[in-house]
PDB file of C-alpha atoms and ligand atoms in Angstrom:
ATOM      1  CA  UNK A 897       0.000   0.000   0.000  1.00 52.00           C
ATOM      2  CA  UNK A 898       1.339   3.339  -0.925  1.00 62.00           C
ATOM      3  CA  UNK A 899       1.575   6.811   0.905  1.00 71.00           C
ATOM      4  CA  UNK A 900      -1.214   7.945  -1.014  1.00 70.00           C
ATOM      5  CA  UNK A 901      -3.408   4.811  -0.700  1.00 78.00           C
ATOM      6  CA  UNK A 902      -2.852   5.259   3.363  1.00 80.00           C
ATOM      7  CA  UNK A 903      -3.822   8.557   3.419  1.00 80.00           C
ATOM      8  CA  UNK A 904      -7.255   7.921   1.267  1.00 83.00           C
ATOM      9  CA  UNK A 905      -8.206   5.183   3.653  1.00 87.00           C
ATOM     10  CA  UNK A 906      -7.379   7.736   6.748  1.00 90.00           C
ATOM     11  CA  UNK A 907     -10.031  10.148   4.229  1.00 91.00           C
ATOM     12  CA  UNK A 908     -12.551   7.331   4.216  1.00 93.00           C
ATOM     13  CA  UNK A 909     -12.341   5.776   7.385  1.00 93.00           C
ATOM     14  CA  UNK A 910     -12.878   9.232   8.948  1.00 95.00           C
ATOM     15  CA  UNK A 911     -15.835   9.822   7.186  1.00 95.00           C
ATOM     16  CA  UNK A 912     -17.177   6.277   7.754  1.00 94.00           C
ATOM     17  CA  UNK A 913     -16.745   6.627  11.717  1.00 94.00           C
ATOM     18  CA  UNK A 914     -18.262  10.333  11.895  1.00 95.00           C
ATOM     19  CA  UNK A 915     -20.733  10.655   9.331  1.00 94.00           C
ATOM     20  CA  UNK A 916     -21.335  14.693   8.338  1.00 95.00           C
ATOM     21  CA  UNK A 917     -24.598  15.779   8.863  1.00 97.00           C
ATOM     22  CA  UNK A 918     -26.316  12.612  10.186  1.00 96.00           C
ATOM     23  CA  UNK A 919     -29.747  12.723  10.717  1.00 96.00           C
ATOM     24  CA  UNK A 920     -33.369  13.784   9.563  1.00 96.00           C
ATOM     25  CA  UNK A 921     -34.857  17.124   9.013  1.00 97.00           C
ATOM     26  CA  UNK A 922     -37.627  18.593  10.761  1.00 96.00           C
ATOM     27  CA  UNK A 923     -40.964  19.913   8.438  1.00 96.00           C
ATOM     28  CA  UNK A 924     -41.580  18.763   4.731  1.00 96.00           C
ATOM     29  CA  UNK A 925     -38.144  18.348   3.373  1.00 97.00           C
ATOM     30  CA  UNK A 926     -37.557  16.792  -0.123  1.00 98.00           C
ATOM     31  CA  UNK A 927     -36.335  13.306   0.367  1.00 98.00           C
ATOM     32  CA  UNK A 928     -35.049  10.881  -2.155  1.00 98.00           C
ATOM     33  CA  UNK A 929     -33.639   7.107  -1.496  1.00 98.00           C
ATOM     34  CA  UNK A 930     -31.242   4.975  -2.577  1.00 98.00           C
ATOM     35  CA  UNK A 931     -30.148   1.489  -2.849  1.00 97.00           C
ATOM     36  CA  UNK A 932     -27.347  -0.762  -3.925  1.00 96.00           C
ATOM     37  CA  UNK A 933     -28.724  -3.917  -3.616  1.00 95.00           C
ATOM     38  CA  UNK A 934     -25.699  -5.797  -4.945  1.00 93.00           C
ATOM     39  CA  UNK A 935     -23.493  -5.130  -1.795  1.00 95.00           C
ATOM     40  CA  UNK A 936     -26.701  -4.089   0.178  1.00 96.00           C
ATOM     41  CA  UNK A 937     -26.292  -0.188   0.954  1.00 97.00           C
ATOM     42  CA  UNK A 938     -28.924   2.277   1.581  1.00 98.00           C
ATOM     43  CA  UNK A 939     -28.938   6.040   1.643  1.00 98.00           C
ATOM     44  CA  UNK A 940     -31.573   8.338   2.515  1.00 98.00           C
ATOM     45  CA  UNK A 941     -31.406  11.984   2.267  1.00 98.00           C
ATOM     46  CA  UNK A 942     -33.313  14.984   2.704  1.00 98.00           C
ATOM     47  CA  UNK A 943     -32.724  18.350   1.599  1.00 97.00           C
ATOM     48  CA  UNK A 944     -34.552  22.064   1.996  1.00 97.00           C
ATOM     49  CA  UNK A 945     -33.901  23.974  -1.279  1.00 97.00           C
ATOM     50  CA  UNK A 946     -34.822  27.891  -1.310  1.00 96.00           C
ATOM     51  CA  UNK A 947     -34.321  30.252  -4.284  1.00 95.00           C
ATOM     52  CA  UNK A 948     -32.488  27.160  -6.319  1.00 95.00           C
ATOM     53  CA  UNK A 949     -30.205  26.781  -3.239  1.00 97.00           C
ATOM     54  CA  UNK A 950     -29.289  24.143  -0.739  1.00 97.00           C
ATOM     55  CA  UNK A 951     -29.984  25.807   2.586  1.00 97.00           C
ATOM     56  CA  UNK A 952     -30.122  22.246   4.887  1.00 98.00           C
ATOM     57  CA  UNK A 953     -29.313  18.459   3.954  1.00 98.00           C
ATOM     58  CA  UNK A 954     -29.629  15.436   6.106  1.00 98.00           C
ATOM     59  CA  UNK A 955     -28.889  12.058   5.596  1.00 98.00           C
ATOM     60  CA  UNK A 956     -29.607   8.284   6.729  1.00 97.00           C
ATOM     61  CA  UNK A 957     -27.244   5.761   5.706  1.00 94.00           C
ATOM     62  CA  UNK A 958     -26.880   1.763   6.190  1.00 95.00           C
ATOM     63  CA  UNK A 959     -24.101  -0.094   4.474  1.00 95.00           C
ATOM     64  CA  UNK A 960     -20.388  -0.490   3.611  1.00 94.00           C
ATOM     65  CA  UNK A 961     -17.419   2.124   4.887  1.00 93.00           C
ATOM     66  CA  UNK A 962     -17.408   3.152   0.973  1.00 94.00           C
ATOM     67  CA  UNK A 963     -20.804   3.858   0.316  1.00 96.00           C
ATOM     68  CA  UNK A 964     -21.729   5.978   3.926  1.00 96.00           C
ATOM     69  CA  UNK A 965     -18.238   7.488   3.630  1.00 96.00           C
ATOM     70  CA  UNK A 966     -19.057   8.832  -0.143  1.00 96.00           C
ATOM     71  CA  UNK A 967     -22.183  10.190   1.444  1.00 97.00           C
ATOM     72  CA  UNK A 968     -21.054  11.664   3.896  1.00 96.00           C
ATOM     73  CA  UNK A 969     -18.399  14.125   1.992  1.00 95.00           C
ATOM     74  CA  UNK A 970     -21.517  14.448  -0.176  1.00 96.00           C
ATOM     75  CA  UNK A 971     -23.132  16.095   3.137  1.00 96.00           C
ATOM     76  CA  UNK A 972     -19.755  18.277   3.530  1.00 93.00           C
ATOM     77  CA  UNK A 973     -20.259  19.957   0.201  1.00 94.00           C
ATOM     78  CA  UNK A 974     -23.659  19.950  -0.904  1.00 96.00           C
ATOM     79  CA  UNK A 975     -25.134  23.032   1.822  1.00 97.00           C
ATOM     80  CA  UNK A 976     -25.059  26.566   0.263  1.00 97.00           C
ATOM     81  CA  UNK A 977     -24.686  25.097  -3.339  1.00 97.00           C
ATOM     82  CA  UNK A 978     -27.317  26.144  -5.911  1.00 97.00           C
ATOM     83  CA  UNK A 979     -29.113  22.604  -7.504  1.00 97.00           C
ATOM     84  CA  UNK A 980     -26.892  23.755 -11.127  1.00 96.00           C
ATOM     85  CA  UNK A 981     -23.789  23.807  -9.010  1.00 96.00           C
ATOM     86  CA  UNK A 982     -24.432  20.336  -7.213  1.00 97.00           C
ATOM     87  CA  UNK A 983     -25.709  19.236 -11.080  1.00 96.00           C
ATOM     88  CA  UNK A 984     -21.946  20.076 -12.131  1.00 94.00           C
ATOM     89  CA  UNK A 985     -20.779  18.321  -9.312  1.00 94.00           C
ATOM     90  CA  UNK A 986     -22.363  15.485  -9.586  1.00 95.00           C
ATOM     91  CA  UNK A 987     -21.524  15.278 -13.254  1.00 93.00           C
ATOM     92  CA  UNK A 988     -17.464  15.864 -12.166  1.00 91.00           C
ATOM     93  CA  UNK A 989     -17.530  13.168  -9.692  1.00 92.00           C
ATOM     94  CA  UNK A 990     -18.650  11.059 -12.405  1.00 90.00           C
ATOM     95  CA  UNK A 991     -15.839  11.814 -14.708  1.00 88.00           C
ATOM     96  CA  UNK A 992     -13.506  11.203 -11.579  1.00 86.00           C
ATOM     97  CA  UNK A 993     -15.317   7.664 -11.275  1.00 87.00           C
ATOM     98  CA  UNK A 994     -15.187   5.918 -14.792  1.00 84.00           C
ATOM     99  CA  UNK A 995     -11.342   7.664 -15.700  1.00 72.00           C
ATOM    100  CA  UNK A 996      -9.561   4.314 -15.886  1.00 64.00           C
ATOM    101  CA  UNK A 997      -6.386   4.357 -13.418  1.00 59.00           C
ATOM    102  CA  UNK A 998      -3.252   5.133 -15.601  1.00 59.00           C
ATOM    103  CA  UNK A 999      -5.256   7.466 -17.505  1.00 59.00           C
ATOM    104  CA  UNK A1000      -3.227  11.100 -17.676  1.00 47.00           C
ATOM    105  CA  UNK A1001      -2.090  11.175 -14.523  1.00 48.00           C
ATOM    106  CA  UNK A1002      -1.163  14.759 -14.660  1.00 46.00           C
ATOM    107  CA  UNK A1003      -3.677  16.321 -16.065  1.00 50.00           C
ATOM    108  CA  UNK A1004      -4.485  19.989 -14.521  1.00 50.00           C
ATOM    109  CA  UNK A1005      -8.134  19.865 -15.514  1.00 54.00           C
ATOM    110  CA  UNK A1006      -9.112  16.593 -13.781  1.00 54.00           C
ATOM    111  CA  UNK A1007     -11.937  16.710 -11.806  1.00 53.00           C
ATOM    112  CA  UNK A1008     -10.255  15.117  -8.743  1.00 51.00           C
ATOM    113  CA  UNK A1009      -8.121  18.155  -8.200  1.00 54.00           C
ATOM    114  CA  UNK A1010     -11.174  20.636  -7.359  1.00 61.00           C
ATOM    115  CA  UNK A1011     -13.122  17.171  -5.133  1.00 77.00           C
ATOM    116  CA  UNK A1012     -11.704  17.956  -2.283  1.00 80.00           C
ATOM    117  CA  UNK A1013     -12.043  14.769   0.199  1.00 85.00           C
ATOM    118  CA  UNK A1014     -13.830  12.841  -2.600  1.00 86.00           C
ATOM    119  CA  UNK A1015     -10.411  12.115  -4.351  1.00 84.00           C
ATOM    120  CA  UNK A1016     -10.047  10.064  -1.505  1.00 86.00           C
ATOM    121  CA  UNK A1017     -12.878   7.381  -3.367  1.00 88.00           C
ATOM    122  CA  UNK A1018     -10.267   7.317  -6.751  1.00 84.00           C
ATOM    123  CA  UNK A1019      -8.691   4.560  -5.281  1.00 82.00           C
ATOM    124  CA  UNK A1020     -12.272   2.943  -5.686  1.00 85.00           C
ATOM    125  CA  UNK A1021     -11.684   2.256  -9.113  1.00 83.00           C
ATOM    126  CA  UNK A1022      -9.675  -0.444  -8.641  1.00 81.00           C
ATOM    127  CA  UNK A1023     -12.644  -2.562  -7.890  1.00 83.00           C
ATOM    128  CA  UNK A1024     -15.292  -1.991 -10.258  1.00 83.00           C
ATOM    129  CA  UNK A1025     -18.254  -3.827  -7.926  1.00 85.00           C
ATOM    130  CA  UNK A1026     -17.610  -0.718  -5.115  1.00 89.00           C
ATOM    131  CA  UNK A1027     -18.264   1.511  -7.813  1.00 92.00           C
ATOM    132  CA  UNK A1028     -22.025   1.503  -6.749  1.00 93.00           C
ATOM    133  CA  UNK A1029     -21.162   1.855  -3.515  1.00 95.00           C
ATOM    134  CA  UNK A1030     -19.372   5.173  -3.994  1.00 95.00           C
ATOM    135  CA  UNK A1031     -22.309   6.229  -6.785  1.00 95.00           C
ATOM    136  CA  UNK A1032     -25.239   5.961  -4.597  1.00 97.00           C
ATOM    137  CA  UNK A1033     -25.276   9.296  -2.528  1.00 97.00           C
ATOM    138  CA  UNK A1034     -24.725  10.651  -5.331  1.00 97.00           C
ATOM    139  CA  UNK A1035     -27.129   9.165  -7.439  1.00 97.00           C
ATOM    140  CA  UNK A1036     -29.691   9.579  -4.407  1.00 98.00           C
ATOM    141  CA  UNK A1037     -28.549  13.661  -4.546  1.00 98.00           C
ATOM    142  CA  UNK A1038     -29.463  13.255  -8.398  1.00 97.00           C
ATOM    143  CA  UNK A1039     -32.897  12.040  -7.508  1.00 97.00           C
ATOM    144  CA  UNK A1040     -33.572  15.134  -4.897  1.00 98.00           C
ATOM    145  CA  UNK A1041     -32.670  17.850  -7.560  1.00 97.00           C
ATOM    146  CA  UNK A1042     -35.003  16.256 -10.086  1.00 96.00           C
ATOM    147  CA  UNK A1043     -37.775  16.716  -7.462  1.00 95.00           C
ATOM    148  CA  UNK A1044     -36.859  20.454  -7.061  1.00 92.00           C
ATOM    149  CA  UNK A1045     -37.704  20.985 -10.918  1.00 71.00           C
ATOM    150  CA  UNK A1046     -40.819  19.437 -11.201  1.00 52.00           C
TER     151      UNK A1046
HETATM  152 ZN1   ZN B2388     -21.214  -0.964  -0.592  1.00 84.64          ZN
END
């Protein structure tokens, strides 16, 4: 295991053991689930969006260290973001996901570099099946910001 590798595990573990905004919100939130049934994760979030922006987000998840550990940096970034920015992120942490290891490895425009904690979850890539497990917050968030258009 390298340096690197180390210090993304210290990233996830972290996360995994003290979950960011853990919880459920009070009133009539918007609330969108998820599930991976393949490794058996769940993640259930609820958001308040005012004036196209994020003003509260609270989540519930169940499952591996990846998939509550990707949700919970979700949780770090997502307040105070307007639903295009968390669109665009979304989209980059996509991009981050399916670039095959190898791939330009110095590249100044790689998504990664602007991620913050989530470049921790590269290392994911090396086993395809935990994929899903790092996708599903984020594919749960995707869910919520439909609901905020219709
Ligand atoms: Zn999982």
């Amino acid at each position: 295991m390298t340096g690197l590798d180390e210090l993304y595990r210290e990233v996830i573990l972290d996360h995994y053991r003290n979950p960011r905004r853990q919880g459920k919100l009070q009133g009539d939130p918007i609330h969108a689930e998820g599930s991976n049934p393949s490794c058996g994760d769940e993640f259930f979030l609820d958001l308040f969006v005012e004036d196209n922006v994020v003003t509260d987000a609270a989540m519930r998840g169940l499952g591996c260290s990846i998939s509550q550990a990707s949700g919970s940096m979700m949780m770090d970034m997502i307040v105070g973001k307007s639903v295009e920015e968390l669109r665009e992120l979304i989209q980059k942490f996509k991009v981050m996901m399916s670039i095959s290891e190898g791939d330009s490895p110095i590249d100044e425009d790689r998504p990664g570099s602007v991620l913050g904690d989530l470049e921790a979850l590269q290392g994911v890539r090396k086993f395809p099946v935990r994929i899903k497990c790092a996708d599903l917050a984020w594919a749960t968030l995707s869910e919520a910001l439909d609901q905020t258009t219709s």
